C-alpha cells in the first residue's frame, strides 16, 4: 500500500513512517521542516515533498491512505502566532477535499487535551470545552471531518493521542 504522512519528519510522524516502511508499505512524506528534521528519516526509503500539509495536491501518485500529523503541535505556538489557527484549518480542508475527491481514508492526529478540565476517567462522550487555541483547532478539525463524512462519505479516524513517548 502507499500512504502519505504529513508531518512525517517530526517525532511521531517519523516513527509512524518507519513502522509503515517495515510493514512493506510505500510512504510519501510531506513536511515543511519547521519542527521536523530530515535526520529523523535518514536511511528510510521514502519519497519526500518539502511543503505544508495543505499542499497534498502535489501528490500525483495514487495513494491508499493519509496520516495527517502535519499540524502545529503545542499550545504556545498558537498563542504566539494566531495565524496558525487559520493555516491548520485551511490545510485540513485541503486534505479533506483531496481525500473526498480521491476516495481516500484519513487518520487525523488529534489530542487528549480535548478532555482537559474533565474528571478522569475520560470518555469520548464527555462535554468538550476547549480552553486554548491548540485544543480548539484539533476539536474543530474533528467536527469538520464529521461533517465531511455526513455530507460526502469521507472516512476519517481521529486519534486523541496521549503520552506518545
PDB file of C-alpha atoms in Angstrom:
ATOM      1  CA  UNK A   1       0.000   0.000   0.000  1.00  0.00           C
ATOM      2  CA  UNK A   2       1.041   3.619  -0.451  1.00  0.00           C
ATOM      3  CA  UNK A   3       0.484   6.230   2.259  1.00  0.00           C
ATOM      4  CA  UNK A   4       1.041   9.944   2.658  1.00  0.00           C
ATOM      5  CA  UNK A   5       2.242  11.090   6.080  1.00  0.00           C
ATOM      6  CA  UNK A   6       2.005  14.840   6.635  1.00  0.00           C
ATOM      7  CA  UNK A   7       4.423  15.951   9.317  1.00  0.00           C
ATOM      8  CA  UNK A   8       6.384  12.770   8.679  1.00  0.00           C
ATOM      9  CA  UNK A   9       9.725  14.312   9.666  1.00  0.00           C
ATOM     10  CA  UNK A  10       8.524  15.042  13.204  1.00  0.00           C
ATOM     11  CA  UNK A  11       8.835  12.779  16.245  1.00  0.00           C
ATOM     12  CA  UNK A  12       5.537  10.924  15.935  1.00  0.00           C
ATOM     13  CA  UNK A  13       5.459  11.097  12.151  1.00  0.00           C
ATOM     14  CA  UNK A  14       8.944   9.674  11.626  1.00  0.00           C
ATOM     15  CA  UNK A  15       8.210   6.751  13.940  1.00  0.00           C
ATOM     16  CA  UNK A  16       4.999   6.074  12.021  1.00  0.00           C
ATOM     17  CA  UNK A  17       6.880   6.289   8.708  1.00  0.00           C
ATOM     18  CA  UNK A  18       9.480   3.808   9.953  1.00  0.00           C
ATOM     19  CA  UNK A  19       6.741   1.378  11.011  1.00  0.00           C
ATOM     20  CA  UNK A  20       4.874   1.696   7.706  1.00  0.00           C
ATOM     21  CA  UNK A  21       8.102   1.023   5.771  1.00  0.00           C
ATOM     22  CA  UNK A  22       8.921  -2.018   7.938  1.00  0.00           C
ATOM     23  CA  UNK A  23       5.468  -3.393   7.143  1.00  0.00           C
ATOM     24  CA  UNK A  24       6.267  -3.187   3.423  1.00  0.00           C
ATOM     25  CA  UNK A  25       4.356  -0.032   2.521  1.00  0.00           C
ATOM     26  CA  UNK A  26       5.447   2.832   0.289  1.00  0.00           C
ATOM     27  CA  UNK A  27       5.463   6.212   2.036  1.00  0.00           C
ATOM     28  CA  UNK A  28       5.351   9.776   0.774  1.00  0.00           C
ATOM     29  CA  UNK A  29       6.207  12.346   3.448  1.00  0.00           C
ATOM     30  CA  UNK A  30       5.025  15.953   3.229  1.00  0.00           C
ATOM     31  CA  UNK A  31       6.727  18.192   5.779  1.00  0.00           C
ATOM     32  CA  UNK A  32       7.713  21.862   5.869  1.00  0.00           C
ATOM     33  CA  UNK A  33      10.535  21.049   8.329  1.00  0.00           C
ATOM     34  CA  UNK A  34       9.556  23.867  10.717  1.00  0.00           C
ATOM     35  CA  UNK A  35       9.753  21.479  13.662  1.00  0.00           C
ATOM     36  CA  UNK A  36      10.651  18.203  11.935  1.00  0.00           C
ATOM     37  CA  UNK A  37      14.037  17.120  10.624  1.00  0.00           C
ATOM     38  CA  UNK A  38      15.207  15.070   7.663  1.00  0.00           C
ATOM     39  CA  UNK A  39      17.590  13.415  10.123  1.00  0.00           C
ATOM     40  CA  UNK A  40      14.551  11.588  11.537  1.00  0.00           C
ATOM     41  CA  UNK A  41      14.030   9.988   8.123  1.00  0.00           C
ATOM     42  CA  UNK A  42      17.621   9.009   7.359  1.00  0.00           C
ATOM     43  CA  UNK A  43      18.080   5.558   5.867  1.00  0.00           C
ATOM     44  CA  UNK A  44      14.353   5.250   5.117  1.00  0.00           C
ATOM     45  CA  UNK A  45      13.295   4.599   1.541  1.00  0.00           C
ATOM     46  CA  UNK A  46      10.642   7.290   1.129  1.00  0.00           C
ATOM     47  CA  UNK A  47       9.570   9.988  -1.273  1.00  0.00           C
ATOM     48  CA  UNK A  48       9.902  13.404   0.406  1.00  0.00           C
ATOM     49  CA  UNK A  49       7.936  16.523  -0.522  1.00  0.00           C
ATOM     50  CA  UNK A  50       9.012  19.729   1.232  1.00  0.00           C
ATOM     51  CA  UNK A  51       5.879  21.756   1.837  1.00  0.00           C
ATOM     52  CA  UNK A  52       2.884  22.385   4.038  1.00  0.00           C
ATOM     53  CA  UNK A  53       0.315  19.671   4.685  1.00  0.00           C
ATOM     54  CA  UNK A  54      -2.212  21.531   2.562  1.00  0.00           C
ATOM     55  CA  UNK A  55      -0.001  21.031  -0.485  1.00  0.00           C
ATOM     56  CA  UNK A  56      -1.209  17.438  -0.729  1.00  0.00           C
ATOM     57  CA  UNK A  57      -2.456  18.107  -4.244  1.00  0.00           C
ATOM     58  CA  UNK A  58       1.220  17.971  -5.302  1.00  0.00           C
ATOM     59  CA  UNK A  59       0.966  14.202  -4.860  1.00  0.00           C
ATOM     60  CA  UNK A  60       0.210  12.692  -8.239  1.00  0.00           C
ATOM     61  CA  UNK A  61       0.869   9.058  -7.305  1.00  0.00           C
ATOM     62  CA  UNK A  62      -2.226   7.062  -6.366  1.00  0.00           C
ATOM     63  CA  UNK A  63      -2.376   6.575  -2.592  1.00  0.00           C
ATOM     64  CA  UNK A  64      -4.339   4.342  -0.244  1.00  0.00           C
ATOM     65  CA  UNK A  65      -4.425   6.486   2.884  1.00  0.00           C
ATOM     66  CA  UNK A  66      -3.359   9.706   4.566  1.00  0.00           C
ATOM     67  CA  UNK A  67      -1.972  10.129   8.073  1.00  0.00           C
ATOM     68  CA  UNK A  68      -2.303  13.809   8.976  1.00  0.00           C
ATOM     69  CA  UNK A  69       0.247  14.773  11.612  1.00  0.00           C
ATOM     70  CA  UNK A  70       1.458  17.990   9.944  1.00  0.00           C
ATOM     71  CA  UNK A  71      -0.283  20.326  12.377  1.00  0.00           C
ATOM     72  CA  UNK A  72       1.343  22.826  14.784  1.00  0.00           C
ATOM     73  CA  UNK A  73       1.676  20.765  17.915  1.00  0.00           C
ATOM     74  CA  UNK A  74       1.690  22.911  21.027  1.00  0.00           C
ATOM     75  CA  UNK A  75      -0.488  25.476  22.723  1.00  0.00           C
ATOM     76  CA  UNK A  76       2.260  28.147  22.964  1.00  0.00           C
ATOM     77  CA  UNK A  77       2.741  28.064  19.165  1.00  0.00           C
ATOM     78  CA  UNK A  78      -0.881  29.123  18.599  1.00  0.00           C
ATOM     79  CA  UNK A  79      -0.818  31.714  21.363  1.00  0.00           C
ATOM     80  CA  UNK A  80       2.219  33.434  19.824  1.00  0.00           C
ATOM     81  CA  UNK A  81       1.170  33.069  16.174  1.00  0.00           C
ATOM     82  CA  UNK A  82      -2.611  33.067  15.922  1.00  0.00           C
ATOM     83  CA  UNK A  83      -2.418  32.860  12.128  1.00  0.00           C
ATOM     84  CA  UNK A  84      -1.572  29.178  12.705  1.00  0.00           C
ATOM     85  CA  UNK A  85      -5.237  28.670  13.598  1.00  0.00           C
ATOM     86  CA  UNK A  86      -6.289  29.644  10.093  1.00  0.00           C
ATOM     87  CA  UNK A  87      -3.426  27.731   8.452  1.00  0.00           C
ATOM     88  CA  UNK A  88      -4.172  24.493  10.303  1.00  0.00           C
ATOM     89  CA  UNK A  89      -7.856  24.592   9.357  1.00  0.00           C
ATOM     90  CA  UNK A  90      -7.124  25.638   5.763  1.00  0.00           C
ATOM     91  CA  UNK A  91      -4.645  22.771   5.316  1.00  0.00           C
ATOM     92  CA  UNK A  92      -7.130  20.342   6.869  1.00  0.00           C
ATOM     93  CA  UNK A  93      -9.882  21.347   4.453  1.00  0.00           C
ATOM     94  CA  UNK A  94      -7.483  20.906   1.514  1.00  0.00           C
ATOM     95  CA  UNK A  95      -6.649  17.401   2.758  1.00  0.00           C
ATOM     96  CA  UNK A  96     -10.338  16.581   3.208  1.00  0.00           C
ATOM     97  CA  UNK A  97     -11.116  17.831  -0.303  1.00  0.00           C
ATOM     98  CA  UNK A  98      -8.283  15.755  -1.774  1.00  0.00           C
ATOM     99  CA  UNK A  99      -9.388  12.659   0.153  1.00  0.00           C
ATOM    100  CA  UNK A 100     -13.043  13.152  -0.768  1.00  0.00           C
ATOM    101  CA  UNK A 101     -12.246  13.577  -4.462  1.00  0.00           C
ATOM    102  CA  UNK A 102      -9.982  10.513  -4.500  1.00  0.00           C
ATOM    103  CA  UNK A 103     -11.954   8.370  -2.002  1.00  0.00           C
ATOM    104  CA  UNK A 104      -9.009   8.050   0.385  1.00  0.00           C
ATOM    105  CA  UNK A 105      -9.272   7.308   4.112  1.00  0.00           C
ATOM    106  CA  UNK A 106      -7.587   9.630   6.614  1.00  0.00           C
ATOM    107  CA  UNK A 107      -6.166   9.175  10.099  1.00  0.00           C
ATOM    108  CA  UNK A 108      -6.056  12.518  11.943  1.00  0.00           C
ATOM    109  CA  UNK A 109      -3.710  13.119  14.866  1.00  0.00           C
ATOM    110  CA  UNK A 110      -5.919  14.882  17.379  1.00  0.00           C
ATOM    111  CA  UNK A 111      -5.091  15.372  21.058  1.00  0.00           C
ATOM    112  CA  UNK A 112      -6.036  14.189  24.512  1.00  0.00           C
ATOM    113  CA  UNK A 113      -6.002  17.879  25.507  1.00  0.00           C
ATOM    114  CA  UNK A 114      -9.596  17.884  24.301  1.00  0.00           C
ATOM    115  CA  UNK A 115     -10.513  16.298  27.640  1.00  0.00           C
ATOM    116  CA  UNK A 116      -8.787  18.938  29.803  1.00  0.00           C
ATOM    117  CA  UNK A 117     -10.985  20.097  32.640  1.00  0.00           C
ATOM    118  CA  UNK A 118     -12.975  16.864  32.746  1.00  0.00           C
ATOM    119  CA  UNK A 119     -12.661  14.358  35.587  1.00  0.00           C
ATOM    120  CA  UNK A 120     -10.956  11.044  34.869  1.00  0.00           C
ATOM    121  CA  UNK A 121     -11.611   8.515  33.564  1.00  0.00           C
ATOM    122  CA  UNK A 122     -12.139  10.283  30.251  1.00  0.00           C
ATOM    123  CA  UNK A 123     -14.719   9.105  27.718  1.00  0.00           C
ATOM    124  CA  UNK A 124     -15.451  10.112  24.136  1.00  0.00           C
ATOM    125  CA  UNK A 125     -18.954  11.251  25.050  1.00  0.00           C
ATOM    126  CA  UNK A 126     -17.773  13.852  27.591  1.00  0.00           C
ATOM    127  CA  UNK A 127     -18.564  17.504  27.013  1.00  0.00           C
ATOM    128  CA  UNK A 128     -15.641  19.235  25.310  1.00  0.00           C
ATOM    129  CA  UNK A 129     -14.832  22.800  26.358  1.00  0.00           C
ATOM    130  CA  UNK A 130     -11.575  23.936  24.709  1.00  0.00           C
ATOM    131  CA  UNK A 131      -9.538  26.346  26.808  1.00  0.00           C
ATOM    132  CA  UNK A 132      -6.825  27.228  24.286  1.00  0.00           C
ATOM    133  CA  UNK A 133      -6.346  27.604  20.528  1.00  0.00           C
ATOM    134  CA  UNK A 134      -4.399  24.340  20.186  1.00  0.00           C
ATOM    135  CA  UNK A 135      -7.263  22.303  21.598  1.00  0.00           C
ATOM    136  CA  UNK A 136      -9.918  24.257  19.707  1.00  0.00           C
ATOM    137  CA  UNK A 137      -8.137  23.712  16.391  1.00  0.00           C
ATOM    138  CA  UNK A 138      -7.912  19.950  16.928  1.00  0.00           C
ATOM    139  CA  UNK A 139     -11.522  19.737  18.081  1.00  0.00           C
ATOM    140  CA  UNK A 140     -12.671  21.876  15.136  1.00  0.00           C
ATOM    141  CA  UNK A 141     -10.812  19.533  12.800  1.00  0.00           C
ATOM    142  CA  UNK A 142     -12.684  16.578  14.272  1.00  0.00           C
ATOM    143  CA  UNK A 143     -16.032  18.343  13.840  1.00  0.00           C
ATOM    144  CA  UNK A 144     -15.240  19.367  10.257  1.00  0.00           C
ATOM    145  CA  UNK A 145     -14.297  15.747   9.494  1.00  0.00           C
ATOM    146  CA  UNK A 146     -17.665  14.604  10.867  1.00  0.00           C
ATOM    147  CA  UNK A 147     -19.497  16.976   8.517  1.00  0.00           C
ATOM    148  CA  UNK A 148     -17.419  15.749   5.555  1.00  0.00           C
ATOM    149  CA  UNK A 149     -18.352  12.204   6.500  1.00  0.00           C
ATOM    150  CA  UNK A 150     -22.037  13.055   6.835  1.00  0.00           C
ATOM    151  CA  UNK A 151     -22.208  15.002   3.561  1.00  0.00           C
ATOM    152  CA  UNK A 152     -19.706  13.207   1.330  1.00  0.00           C
ATOM    153  CA  UNK A 153     -18.877   9.889   2.982  1.00  0.00           C
ATOM    154  CA  UNK A 154     -15.263  10.917   3.643  1.00  0.00           C
ATOM    155  CA  UNK A 155     -13.717   8.392   6.044  1.00  0.00           C
ATOM    156  CA  UNK A 156     -11.699   9.902   8.894  1.00  0.00           C
ATOM    157  CA  UNK A 157     -10.499   8.396  12.154  1.00  0.00           C
ATOM    158  CA  UNK A 158      -9.319  10.928  14.752  1.00  0.00           C
ATOM    159  CA  UNK A 159      -6.823   9.621  17.289  1.00  0.00           C
ATOM    160  CA  UNK A 160      -6.741  11.605  20.524  1.00  0.00           C
ATOM    161  CA  UNK A 161      -3.129  10.871  21.337  1.00  0.00           C
ATOM    162  CA  UNK A 162      -1.915  10.551  24.940  1.00  0.00           C
ATOM    163  CA  UNK A 163       1.730  10.494  26.114  1.00  0.00           C
ATOM    164  CA  UNK A 164       3.424   9.487  22.889  1.00  0.00           C
ATOM    165  CA  UNK A 165       6.926   8.825  24.257  1.00  0.00           C
TER     166      UNK A 165
END
